[in-house]
Amino acid sequence: MEKREFHITAETGIHARPATLLVQAASKFNSEVSLQYQDKSVNLKSIMGVMSLGVGQNADITITTDGDDEADAMTAVAETLKKEGLSD
Amino acid sequence: MRAMLKGIAASDGIVCGQVYRLVDPQLTVQQRAITNLDYELNRFHRALEAAVSDVETIKTRATKNLGADSAQVFSTHIDLLQDPELITAVEQRIRQQRINAEAALTAVVRVREAAFKGLTDNPYIQERLTDLRAVTKRVTAHLLQVSLPDLALINQPVIVVTHDLIPRNAVAINPHNILGFVTDLGGRTSHSSILARSMAIPAVVGTQHATERLANGDMVILNGTRGQVVVAPDADELATAQAAMHERAANLKHLSQSQHHGTVSKDGVGVTVAANIGTVNDLPGVLQHDAEAVGLMRTEFLYMDANRLPSEDQQFATYQRVLAAMAPRPVVIRTLDVGGDKPLPYLQSKPETNPFMGTRAIRQSLTHQQIFRSQLRALLRASAFGKLRIMFPMITTLDEFRQAKAIYDDERSKLTVAQVPLGEIKIGMMVEVPAAALLADRFAQEVDFMSIGTNDLIGYTMAADRTNQDVAYLYQPYHPAILRLVNRVIAAAYGAGIPVAMCGEMAGDPIAVPLLLGMGLDEFSMSAGAIAKTRRLIGQLSAHDLQGLVETTLNQASTSQEVITMVQAAVPGLLT
């Protein structure tokens, strides 16, 4: 299992477009990918789950990947967060 | 039977046709117990698939009309429809409670909505709630076997009757199939009206009760000039309306021709200002802006809109319509320019590492000759209705042009033998590959006309893929290298006594226009919206005076910026 924390710097938080891209990135892997924010944890392969968290600017989130391709999944998610300007 | 609805005259014109109600049906979901679990799960999955297919269609339309960014919302909808959490939750509810799929879906979404509502501080949540409701409604409609209307799903010409047109609707409009609009709400300046006028689609708005009074399939006459809708007209009324439709079309045409004074520079040099079009829907704009010709008609849409090859007759009808509407003005129609980055789904072509340099445009036509021949036959048959110019895209070598021309000659002689009436046709090429520009003098001996396609010419000359943001800075229309190539082509055409046009973005660019006029370009072809501005600019310029500017830029400029500075110094106030 891999676990990493990210600080969301984007002014608009994780809104529709990046949420869609994060879900698409996570969905490519077999591993379970989850996003934890405050006391809630959701499946990062679920667009509804991600949106329902309403992650805004300055949020600290934790991404967990668990499975045979957990390292690659973490890299892909981290890259998407960076590419979309969500996190440094 | 006959009835009349009154509203506000929002967009001129009279049309008759059948009503398509764009009104969301009331979806009433009732919970019932089920016995066959597999059947119910299967029903749910089939409805999901049908909904995804609908949204894919809408997304394709939106991407085409407004670009990929604006169609992003539909990707979110598709993700929602494929959301594993949502699907699992519904499946579980069906299994555990043994209830029907629509009831299970409604219950699951209700729980999610409640979770979303707790997050009112996030401005995006409200929008996502709308998305979730939209996709739920679509799946539910499929489960209840109720059709959920959508502009993007219309596939035949109809008069759309709706409560109000909202911007989100407009994304999906395929103007081919929309004869007119009737709305309950709105005034002359409301969004619906502006939208209708911009597309030159007749409209009556503010009728208050149209959606209640009209049913799908009702025959109506819409008079957008008077603000009236006649329901179930009798034969006489229909005939009168049809005559009025024709008269109006003829008047418009007459008006656009009588207004026409041509485009002349300050020192009396006459040039042609023409329009680039993609579909027949662009014609009203072309006539309205009084374009002196169609300098480029792209034919890709005929092929890319469809799931299979368009028939020769289908193509003929389209070409004929454009030629007749523009006659006696010339229409340059470009043969199919697909392949590479624009693949045809029904043509099995192998993936290419660098599609921009692969099998596209004329290369594709010469490889798939049956498609090419069918297009040429349709063009030849339509030539009797106007002034046709056929243009081959992406010609790189003389051999390619000769091959294409030979195929054209072959089809032409077959039709002549069959005594099919043909018009006067000219055959030209698009100059968009540096090899062709450098050899323009040789090409000029064999073609009837040339047209410079700047978008690709710039891409190939600067070795920059224009879809790649990282090299976008290399898209430099005023780069001295580009100007030298363009000048070379114009000079070659001039030397051979054939006309030369430009049909890329550059032709309507205020910095480029003085240079092109000075070089002696005959025809400037651009999107209709840029015509008036360019015509006015040309009227203020003196072609002979600009020859000095052309020489200076060609001989002395080393960078784009230097060119811009030189042009601005020579023609003060250009960008104001």
XYZ file of C-alpha atoms in Angstrom:
664
model
C 0.000 0.000 0.000
C 1.215 3.485 -0.866
C 0.117 6.650 0.834
C 0.892 10.265 -0.018
C -0.327 13.632 1.143
C -1.037 16.538 -1.153
C -1.823 20.146 -0.457
C -4.382 21.604 -2.883
C -3.202 25.002 -4.062
C -5.656 25.603 -6.905
C -8.031 28.458 -6.204
C -11.045 26.507 -7.356
C -10.191 23.260 -5.593
C -10.842 19.961 -7.317
C -13.626 21.057 -9.633
C -15.319 19.195 -12.470
C -12.573 19.034 -15.081
C -9.704 17.896 -12.847
C -12.066 15.590 -10.961
C -12.930 13.891 -14.252
C -9.250 13.609 -15.180
C -8.285 12.227 -11.764
C -10.993 9.588 -12.030
C -9.879 8.692 -15.526
C -6.256 8.407 -14.363
C -7.148 6.214 -11.376
C -9.522 4.027 -13.400
C -6.655 2.803 -15.579
C -5.192 0.756 -12.730
C -6.217 -2.437 -10.990
C -5.276 -1.154 -7.569
C -7.793 0.366 -5.245
C -7.276 4.101 -5.200
C -8.825 6.223 -2.520
C -8.904 9.877 -1.628
C -9.183 10.917 1.982
C -10.237 14.416 2.978
C -10.967 15.385 6.561
C -12.678 12.321 8.007
C -14.099 10.972 4.750
C -12.537 8.563 2.317
C -13.872 7.896 -1.203
C -13.034 5.698 -4.161
C -11.005 7.808 -6.588
C -12.474 5.822 -9.466
C -15.874 7.289 -8.644
C -16.570 10.756 -10.009
C -19.480 11.097 -7.609
C -17.344 10.186 -4.664
C -14.691 12.749 -5.545
C -17.185 15.498 -6.195
C -19.140 14.843 -3.059
C -16.096 15.730 -0.948
C -16.054 19.287 -2.258
C -12.292 19.636 -1.899
C -11.466 23.344 -1.925
C -8.321 25.451 -1.902
C -5.781 24.766 0.862
C -7.241 21.347 1.569
C -4.860 18.613 2.660
C -5.767 15.328 1.049
C -4.340 11.842 1.286
C -4.207 9.478 -1.655
C -3.885 5.749 -0.971
C -3.201 3.106 -3.598
C -3.392 -0.578 -2.826
C -2.826 -3.416 -5.283
C -0.404 -4.961 -7.758
C 0.178 -1.697 -9.643
C -0.053 0.640 -6.663
C 3.201 2.494 -7.414
C 2.229 3.295 -10.985
C -1.250 4.346 -9.925
C 0.219 6.739 -7.357
C 2.558 8.213 -9.978
C -0.299 8.720 -12.444
C -2.517 10.411 -9.869
C 0.311 12.635 -8.637
C 1.133 13.632 -12.209
C -2.480 14.548 -12.919
C -2.659 16.651 -9.754
C 0.466 18.483 -10.831
C -0.438 18.824 -14.495
C -3.848 20.266 -13.686
C -2.256 22.807 -11.369
C -4.090 21.407 -8.350
C -1.040 20.737 -6.257
C 2.679 21.625 -6.396
C -58.466 22.139 -36.461
C -56.751 25.289 -37.662
C -55.433 27.520 -34.918
C -53.060 30.425 -34.629
C -50.475 31.087 -31.930
C -49.159 34.601 -31.545
C -45.767 35.546 -30.242
C -42.884 37.898 -30.796
C -41.226 38.081 -34.209
C -37.691 37.105 -33.255
C -35.995 35.989 -36.447
C -37.245 36.629 -40.003
C -38.512 34.051 -42.444
C -41.384 31.687 -43.161
C -41.017 27.935 -42.879
C -43.395 25.007 -42.760
C -42.685 21.704 -41.136
C -43.410 19.237 -38.390
C -43.169 20.029 -34.706
C -40.460 18.533 -32.507
C -41.271 19.233 -28.867
C -38.155 19.784 -26.854
C -39.893 19.416 -23.517
C -38.737 17.178 -20.746
C -41.366 14.530 -20.060
C -42.671 13.993 -16.551
C -40.936 10.857 -15.393
C -42.947 9.167 -12.686
C -41.077 6.381 -10.978
C -43.071 3.827 -9.063
C -41.493 1.191 -6.903
C -42.554 -2.354 -7.607
C -41.366 -5.770 -6.502
C -39.477 -7.859 -9.033
C -39.151 -11.598 -9.415
C -36.457 -12.011 -12.048
C -33.284 -10.505 -10.599
C -31.052 -11.106 -13.628
C -33.605 -9.589 -15.949
C -33.789 -6.433 -13.818
C -29.993 -6.054 -13.560
C -29.727 -6.547 -17.271
C -32.415 -3.905 -17.862
C -30.450 -1.465 -15.735
C -27.233 -2.065 -17.684
C -28.947 -1.739 -21.030
C -30.414 1.623 -19.965
C -26.959 2.779 -18.831
C -25.468 1.822 -22.175
C -28.221 3.582 -24.111
C -27.703 6.703 -22.008
C -23.938 6.634 -22.649
C -24.620 6.327 -26.358
C -26.943 9.381 -26.254
C -24.383 11.455 -24.391
C -21.631 10.381 -26.807
C -23.755 11.703 -29.690
C -24.372 14.974 -27.875
C -20.688 15.250 -27.006
C -19.598 14.721 -30.611
C -21.935 17.478 -31.737
C -20.763 19.837 -28.999
C -17.094 19.158 -29.722
C -17.668 19.979 -33.334
C -19.629 23.147 -32.676
C -17.752 24.569 -29.752
C -14.512 22.666 -29.312
C -13.279 20.028 -26.929
C -13.138 22.272 -23.875
C -16.796 23.181 -24.062
C -17.742 19.546 -24.519
C -15.903 18.623 -21.309
C -19.142 18.578 -19.332
C -20.322 15.614 -21.382
C -17.200 13.654 -20.460
C -18.203 14.217 -16.856
C -21.674 12.906 -17.706
C -20.198 9.791 -19.273
C -17.993 9.257 -16.205
C -21.045 9.581 -14.010
C -22.863 6.994 -16.089
C -19.914 4.643 -15.675
C -19.269 5.439 -12.031
C -18.545 2.133 -10.254
C -19.896 3.407 -6.922
C -23.172 4.488 -8.436
C -23.593 1.273 -10.412
C -22.717 -0.966 -7.451
C -25.048 0.939 -5.144
C -27.968 0.557 -7.557
C -27.221 -3.122 -8.169
C -27.083 -3.777 -4.433
C -30.383 -2.082 -3.875
C -32.029 -4.060 -6.668
C -30.661 -7.298 -5.190
C -31.338 -6.632 -1.532
C -34.709 -4.982 -1.784
C -35.891 -6.859 -4.872
C -37.200 -3.694 -6.471
C -37.243 -2.361 -10.016
C -34.177 -0.585 -11.440
C -35.717 2.869 -11.789
C -36.853 2.885 -8.170
C -33.439 1.694 -7.007
C -31.662 4.367 -9.086
C -33.937 7.116 -7.792
C -33.318 6.080 -4.196
C -29.536 5.904 -4.614
C -29.368 9.301 -6.283
C -31.526 10.815 -3.542
C -28.957 9.723 -0.964
C -26.134 11.247 -3.039
C -28.034 14.485 -3.524
C -28.399 14.790 0.217
C -24.634 14.374 0.604
C -23.978 17.032 -2.031
C -26.397 19.472 -0.466
C -24.361 19.597 2.709
C -21.625 21.324 0.714
C -23.281 24.569 -0.219
C -20.026 26.484 0.290
C -18.561 24.877 -2.818
C -19.847 26.682 -5.911
C -19.181 23.689 -8.156
C -21.405 21.352 -6.213
C -24.616 22.923 -7.482
C -23.471 22.412 -11.064
C -22.485 18.808 -10.420
C -25.875 18.238 -8.857
C -27.374 19.404 -12.142
C -25.121 16.958 -13.997
C -26.118 14.093 -11.735
C -29.805 14.872 -12.221
C -29.355 15.116 -15.980
C -27.769 11.686 -16.300
C -30.206 10.106 -13.863
C -33.078 11.464 -15.893
C -31.627 10.040 -19.082
C -31.202 6.555 -17.600
C -34.671 6.683 -16.039
C -36.199 7.721 -19.359
C -34.614 4.707 -21.031
C -35.898 2.440 -18.266
C -39.413 3.832 -18.657
C -39.068 3.730 -22.441
C -39.971 7.378 -22.678
C -38.035 9.362 -25.252
C -36.034 12.213 -23.806
C -35.756 14.871 -26.500
C -32.475 16.593 -27.217
C -31.432 18.934 -30.006
C -28.392 16.801 -30.741
C -30.526 13.736 -31.310
C -32.728 15.335 -33.996
C -32.050 13.637 -37.311
C -34.566 15.149 -39.711
C -35.716 18.717 -40.518
C -38.206 19.940 -37.876
C -39.571 23.043 -36.185
C -38.389 22.945 -32.592
C -40.975 23.922 -29.985
C -39.580 24.490 -26.513
C -40.064 26.380 -23.292
C -36.899 28.420 -23.766
C -33.592 27.922 -25.496
C -30.794 27.937 -22.988
C -27.117 28.258 -23.873
C -26.566 24.631 -23.000
C -29.124 23.601 -25.654
C -27.380 25.680 -28.249
C -24.227 23.625 -27.904
C -25.921 20.696 -29.508
C -27.674 22.384 -32.408
C -27.265 20.870 -35.813
C -28.706 23.650 -37.965
C -29.185 21.266 -40.913
C -32.211 19.844 -39.228
C -33.721 22.890 -37.594
C -36.162 24.799 -39.778
C -37.360 27.124 -37.060
C -37.838 27.738 -33.335
C -40.979 28.430 -31.345
C -40.590 29.162 -27.629
C -42.933 29.885 -24.720
C -40.634 32.462 -23.159
C -38.365 35.227 -24.353
C -38.402 38.558 -26.117
C -36.654 39.954 -29.174
C -33.404 40.433 -27.310
C -33.458 37.230 -25.293
C -30.882 34.562 -25.782
C -33.183 32.423 -27.928
C -33.802 35.251 -30.368
C -30.172 36.242 -30.719
C -29.233 32.632 -31.229
C -31.879 32.147 -33.920
C -30.923 35.314 -35.762
C -27.231 34.495 -35.685
C -28.002 31.181 -37.345
C -30.536 32.796 -39.715
C -33.188 30.369 -38.491
C -36.751 31.829 -38.421
C -38.167 32.052 -34.895
C -41.224 33.119 -32.932
C -40.642 33.564 -29.192
C -42.796 34.472 -26.193
C -45.843 32.476 -27.325
C -46.495 31.452 -23.691
C -48.422 28.281 -24.520
C -46.743 26.760 -27.585
C -45.392 23.735 -25.714
C -48.861 22.969 -24.315
C -50.749 23.584 -27.540
C -48.500 21.777 -29.977
C -47.828 18.058 -30.198
C -44.965 16.178 -31.797
C -45.564 15.782 -35.523
C -48.106 18.636 -35.844
C -47.747 20.443 -39.167
C -47.247 24.188 -38.655
C -46.350 27.303 -40.599
C -43.949 29.510 -38.690
C -43.854 33.159 -39.706
C -40.862 34.706 -37.973
C -41.455 38.054 -39.600
C -44.985 38.438 -38.202
C -44.558 36.441 -35.021
C -47.239 33.881 -35.882
C -47.537 30.118 -35.865
C -50.396 28.566 -37.854
C -51.307 25.087 -36.637
C -52.655 22.458 -39.053
C -52.814 24.780 -42.062
C -55.007 23.864 -45.035
C -53.605 23.156 -48.488
C -54.067 26.749 -49.653
C -52.256 28.171 -46.665
C -49.424 25.717 -47.120
C -49.085 26.631 -50.778
C -49.077 30.355 -49.942
C -46.440 29.812 -47.257
C -44.271 27.809 -49.596
C -44.549 30.496 -52.263
C -43.583 33.105 -49.657
C -40.575 30.966 -48.678
C -39.399 30.834 -52.260
C -40.046 34.500 -52.887
C -38.091 35.463 -49.826
C -35.177 33.274 -50.868
C -35.216 34.845 -54.331
C -35.411 38.368 -52.878
C -32.485 37.709 -50.584
C -30.470 36.466 -53.509
C -31.420 39.447 -55.651
C -30.569 41.837 -52.841
C -27.180 40.285 -52.283
C -26.417 40.508 -56.002
C -27.651 44.050 -56.565
C -25.729 45.315 -53.543
C -22.566 43.941 -54.916
C -20.036 46.514 -56.025
C -16.901 44.418 -55.698
C -13.793 45.231 -53.745
C -11.426 47.842 -55.110
C -8.305 49.313 -53.554
C -7.858 53.072 -53.207
C -5.874 53.154 -56.431
C -8.407 51.128 -58.395
C -7.045 47.571 -58.223
C -9.969 45.124 -58.136
C -9.641 42.060 -55.927
C -12.059 39.352 -54.825
C -13.067 39.008 -51.206
C -14.459 35.515 -50.748
C -15.761 33.329 -47.950
C -14.599 29.985 -46.546
C -17.466 27.647 -45.724
C -17.820 24.278 -44.059
C -21.481 23.451 -44.647
C -24.546 24.798 -46.460
C -25.543 26.395 -43.150
C -22.832 28.971 -43.672
C -24.514 30.275 -46.854
C -26.824 32.860 -45.227
C -23.780 34.525 -43.641
C -21.917 34.446 -46.955
C -24.816 36.133 -48.784
C -25.390 38.582 -45.974
C -21.767 39.724 -46.064
C -21.938 39.881 -49.816
C -18.917 37.683 -50.464
C -17.847 37.818 -54.094
C -17.177 34.092 -54.202
C -16.784 31.027 -52.049
C -13.016 30.704 -51.976
C -12.998 27.428 -50.074
C -15.752 24.962 -49.416
C -14.534 22.139 -47.199
C -16.214 18.847 -47.927
C -15.073 16.925 -44.852
C -18.323 17.392 -42.932
C -20.175 15.307 -45.509
C -17.907 12.406 -44.626
C -17.168 13.005 -40.969
C -20.765 13.525 -39.846
C -21.769 10.165 -41.179
C -21.203 6.605 -40.081
C -20.604 5.511 -43.622
C -19.555 7.011 -46.923
C -21.978 9.611 -48.280
C -23.586 8.527 -51.543
C -22.860 10.321 -54.791
C -26.434 11.662 -54.820
C -26.173 12.979 -51.282
C -23.021 14.843 -52.224
C -24.524 16.087 -55.471
C -27.483 17.613 -53.594
C -25.167 19.539 -51.282
C -22.823 20.814 -54.001
C -25.771 21.768 -56.194
C -27.331 23.782 -53.385
C -24.175 25.783 -52.766
C -23.449 26.390 -56.466
C -27.020 27.491 -57.182
C -27.159 29.804 -54.184
C -23.898 31.507 -55.158
C -24.397 31.638 -58.949
C -23.138 33.447 -60.955
C -20.351 33.830 -58.436
C -17.686 31.112 -58.424
C -17.443 28.422 -55.764
C -14.141 26.680 -55.060
C -14.818 23.217 -53.681
C -11.925 21.333 -52.149
C -11.926 17.584 -52.614
C -11.840 15.449 -49.506
C -9.175 16.496 -47.011
C -9.188 13.747 -44.401
C -6.772 11.164 -43.135
C -3.944 11.492 -40.681
C -5.264 13.487 -37.753
C -8.797 13.434 -39.229
C -9.447 9.726 -39.778
C -12.726 8.452 -41.198
C -14.133 5.876 -38.792
C -15.389 3.633 -41.596
C -12.148 3.734 -43.591
C -9.730 1.286 -42.085
C -6.429 3.079 -42.093
C -3.457 2.079 -40.047
C -2.341 4.395 -37.264
C 0.500 6.689 -38.238
C 3.235 8.078 -35.975
C 3.083 11.460 -37.646
C -0.360 11.854 -39.208
C 0.292 15.401 -40.458
C 2.948 13.960 -42.736
C 1.059 10.785 -43.508
C -1.689 9.561 -45.799
C -4.013 12.513 -45.874
C -5.830 14.798 -48.323
C -4.988 14.069 -51.991
C -2.765 11.154 -50.887
C -5.817 9.532 -49.352
C -7.930 10.260 -52.461
C -5.349 8.694 -54.752
C -5.161 5.624 -52.484
C -8.942 5.230 -52.218
C -9.867 6.053 -55.779
C -13.474 4.889 -55.588
C -14.228 7.526 -52.947
C -12.436 10.150 -55.017
C -14.220 9.195 -58.231
C -17.614 9.312 -56.549
C -16.870 12.811 -55.240
C -15.690 13.983 -58.663
C -18.839 12.637 -60.333
C -21.044 14.441 -57.800
C -19.078 17.645 -58.414
C -19.241 17.311 -62.191
C -22.997 16.740 -62.117
C -23.497 19.767 -59.853
C -21.359 21.970 -62.117
C -24.353 22.685 -64.370
C -25.936 24.730 -61.564
C -23.251 27.354 -61.032
C -19.626 28.269 -61.492
C -17.537 25.414 -60.156
C -13.853 25.380 -59.301
C -12.418 22.081 -58.071
C -9.348 22.227 -55.859
C -7.062 19.367 -54.822
C -5.615 19.681 -51.307
C -2.008 19.087 -50.212
C -0.518 18.626 -53.662
C 3.209 18.042 -53.191
C 4.460 16.822 -56.568
C 3.447 17.399 -60.166
C 2.816 13.667 -60.500
C 0.121 13.836 -57.848
C -1.618 16.686 -59.593
C -1.412 14.928 -62.956
C -2.792 11.710 -61.495
C -5.709 13.515 -59.860
C -6.378 15.477 -63.038
C -6.312 12.282 -65.135
C -8.920 10.682 -62.889
C -11.024 13.820 -63.195
C -10.693 13.801 -67.001
C -11.705 10.140 -67.067
C -14.891 10.751 -65.043
C -15.637 13.839 -67.073
C -15.485 12.039 -70.398
C -17.717 9.231 -69.083
C -20.368 11.778 -68.077
C -20.030 13.570 -71.398
C -20.651 10.313 -73.230
C -23.720 9.796 -71.042
C -24.835 13.298 -72.087
C -24.965 14.641 -68.539
C -25.069 18.460 -68.699
C -21.902 19.996 -67.316
C -20.896 23.581 -66.552
C -17.635 25.392 -67.079
C -15.163 23.979 -64.551
C -11.660 24.984 -63.578
C -9.175 22.709 -61.816
C -6.747 24.051 -59.287
C -4.527 23.104 -56.401
C -3.969 24.145 -52.864
C -0.424 25.276 -52.176
C 0.252 24.275 -48.602
C 3.441 22.224 -48.808
C 6.757 24.111 -49.189
C 7.774 21.804 -52.070
C 4.771 22.996 -54.070
C 5.383 26.644 -53.179
C 9.007 26.421 -54.300
C 7.988 24.805 -57.573
C 4.970 27.078 -58.081
C 6.200 28.282 -61.471
C 6.088 24.713 -62.800
C 2.697 23.976 -61.278
C 1.360 27.240 -62.706
C 1.869 25.828 -66.212
C -0.600 23.005 -65.550
C -3.268 24.263 -63.154
C -6.135 26.680 -63.816
C -5.723 28.430 -60.461
C -3.861 28.241 -57.168
C -4.948 28.832 -53.621
C -2.487 29.237 -50.779
C -3.525 27.388 -47.635
C -1.598 29.202 -44.967
C -2.424 27.137 -41.893
C -0.644 24.075 -43.197
C 1.961 25.987 -45.183
C 3.077 27.672 -41.969
C 3.030 24.360 -40.104
C 5.115 22.532 -42.679
C 7.534 25.409 -43.252
C 8.177 25.992 -39.566
C 8.081 22.234 -38.821
C 5.537 22.862 -36.066
C 2.476 20.734 -35.433
C -0.326 23.233 -34.947
C -2.168 21.023 -32.499
C 0.847 20.993 -30.208
C 0.691 23.831 -27.695
C 4.388 23.593 -26.920
C 5.351 24.744 -30.399
C 2.472 27.174 -30.901
C 4.945 30.064 -30.781
C 6.250 28.891 -34.173
C 2.911 29.565 -35.864
C 4.103 32.863 -37.358
C 2.154 34.029 -40.421
C 4.390 37.087 -40.884
C 7.653 35.213 -40.602
C 9.882 36.375 -43.486
C 10.279 32.749 -44.634
C 6.505 32.419 -45.031
C 6.247 35.783 -46.780
C 8.950 34.765 -49.261
C 7.097 31.541 -50.074
C 3.771 33.327 -50.456
C 5.346 35.980 -52.664
C 6.953 33.283 -54.784
C 3.591 31.602 -55.388
C 1.850 34.877 -56.254
C 4.654 35.866 -58.639
C 4.570 32.433 -60.319
C 0.811 32.631 -60.861
C 1.126 36.175 -62.159
C 3.834 35.061 -64.564
C 1.649 32.275 -65.915
C -1.437 34.457 -66.105
C -3.546 32.376 -63.716
C -5.463 33.653 -60.674
C -4.078 33.084 -57.188
C -6.035 33.101 -53.950
C -5.348 32.658 -50.279
C -7.821 30.694 -48.195
C -6.074 30.466 -44.826
C -6.547 32.577 -41.706
C -3.882 34.954 -42.947
C -6.104 36.317 -45.760
C -8.242 38.261 -43.278
C -5.404 39.328 -40.992
C -5.005 43.147 -40.942
C -1.201 42.933 -40.772
C -1.005 40.486 -43.672
C -3.575 42.159 -45.957
C -1.373 45.149 -46.970
C 1.493 42.790 -47.794
C -0.714 40.435 -49.796
C -2.284 43.325 -51.707
C 1.173 44.699 -52.454
C 2.309 41.281 -53.684
C -0.633 41.166 -56.098
C -2.901 38.523 -54.548
C -6.148 38.238 -56.549
C -8.480 36.682 -54.027
C -8.725 36.889 -50.250
C -10.901 34.128 -48.796
C -11.884 34.123 -45.125
C -14.684 33.355 -42.687
C -17.763 35.434 -43.538
C -17.501 37.496 -40.366
C -14.159 39.001 -41.427
C -15.289 40.091 -44.905
C -16.664 43.580 -44.217
C -13.611 44.593 -42.200
C -11.161 43.317 -44.830
C -13.072 44.921 -47.688
C -12.998 48.259 -45.871
C -9.270 47.921 -45.193
C -8.496 47.131 -48.843
C -10.512 50.192 -49.886
C -8.185 52.340 -47.772
C -4.976 50.898 -49.192
C -3.139 51.684 -52.396
C -1.809 48.506 -53.990
C 0.995 50.206 -55.909
C 2.253 52.142 -52.907
C 2.526 48.888 -50.995
C 4.992 47.335 -53.425
C 7.801 49.223 -51.680
C 6.717 47.774 -48.331
C 6.727 44.274 -49.821
C 10.265 44.729 -51.135
C 11.529 46.074 -47.835
C 10.037 43.264 -45.779
C 11.195 40.540 -48.182
C 14.732 41.917 -48.413
C 15.363 43.336 -44.990
C 13.181 41.700 -42.334
C 14.671 38.793 -40.383
C 11.927 38.199 -37.827
C 8.126 38.343 -37.530
C 8.379 41.295 -35.194
C 10.396 43.272 -37.718
C 7.755 42.610 -40.343
C 4.981 43.789 -38.022
C 6.913 46.958 -37.214
C 7.520 47.670 -40.904
C 3.867 47.171 -41.829
C 2.664 49.331 -38.968
C 5.071 52.089 -39.963
C 3.909 51.959 -43.582
C 0.194 51.789 -42.779
C -0.405 53.799 -39.610
C -3.497 53.103 -37.547
C -3.842 49.572 -38.884
C -4.977 47.923 -35.698
C -7.292 50.645 -34.485
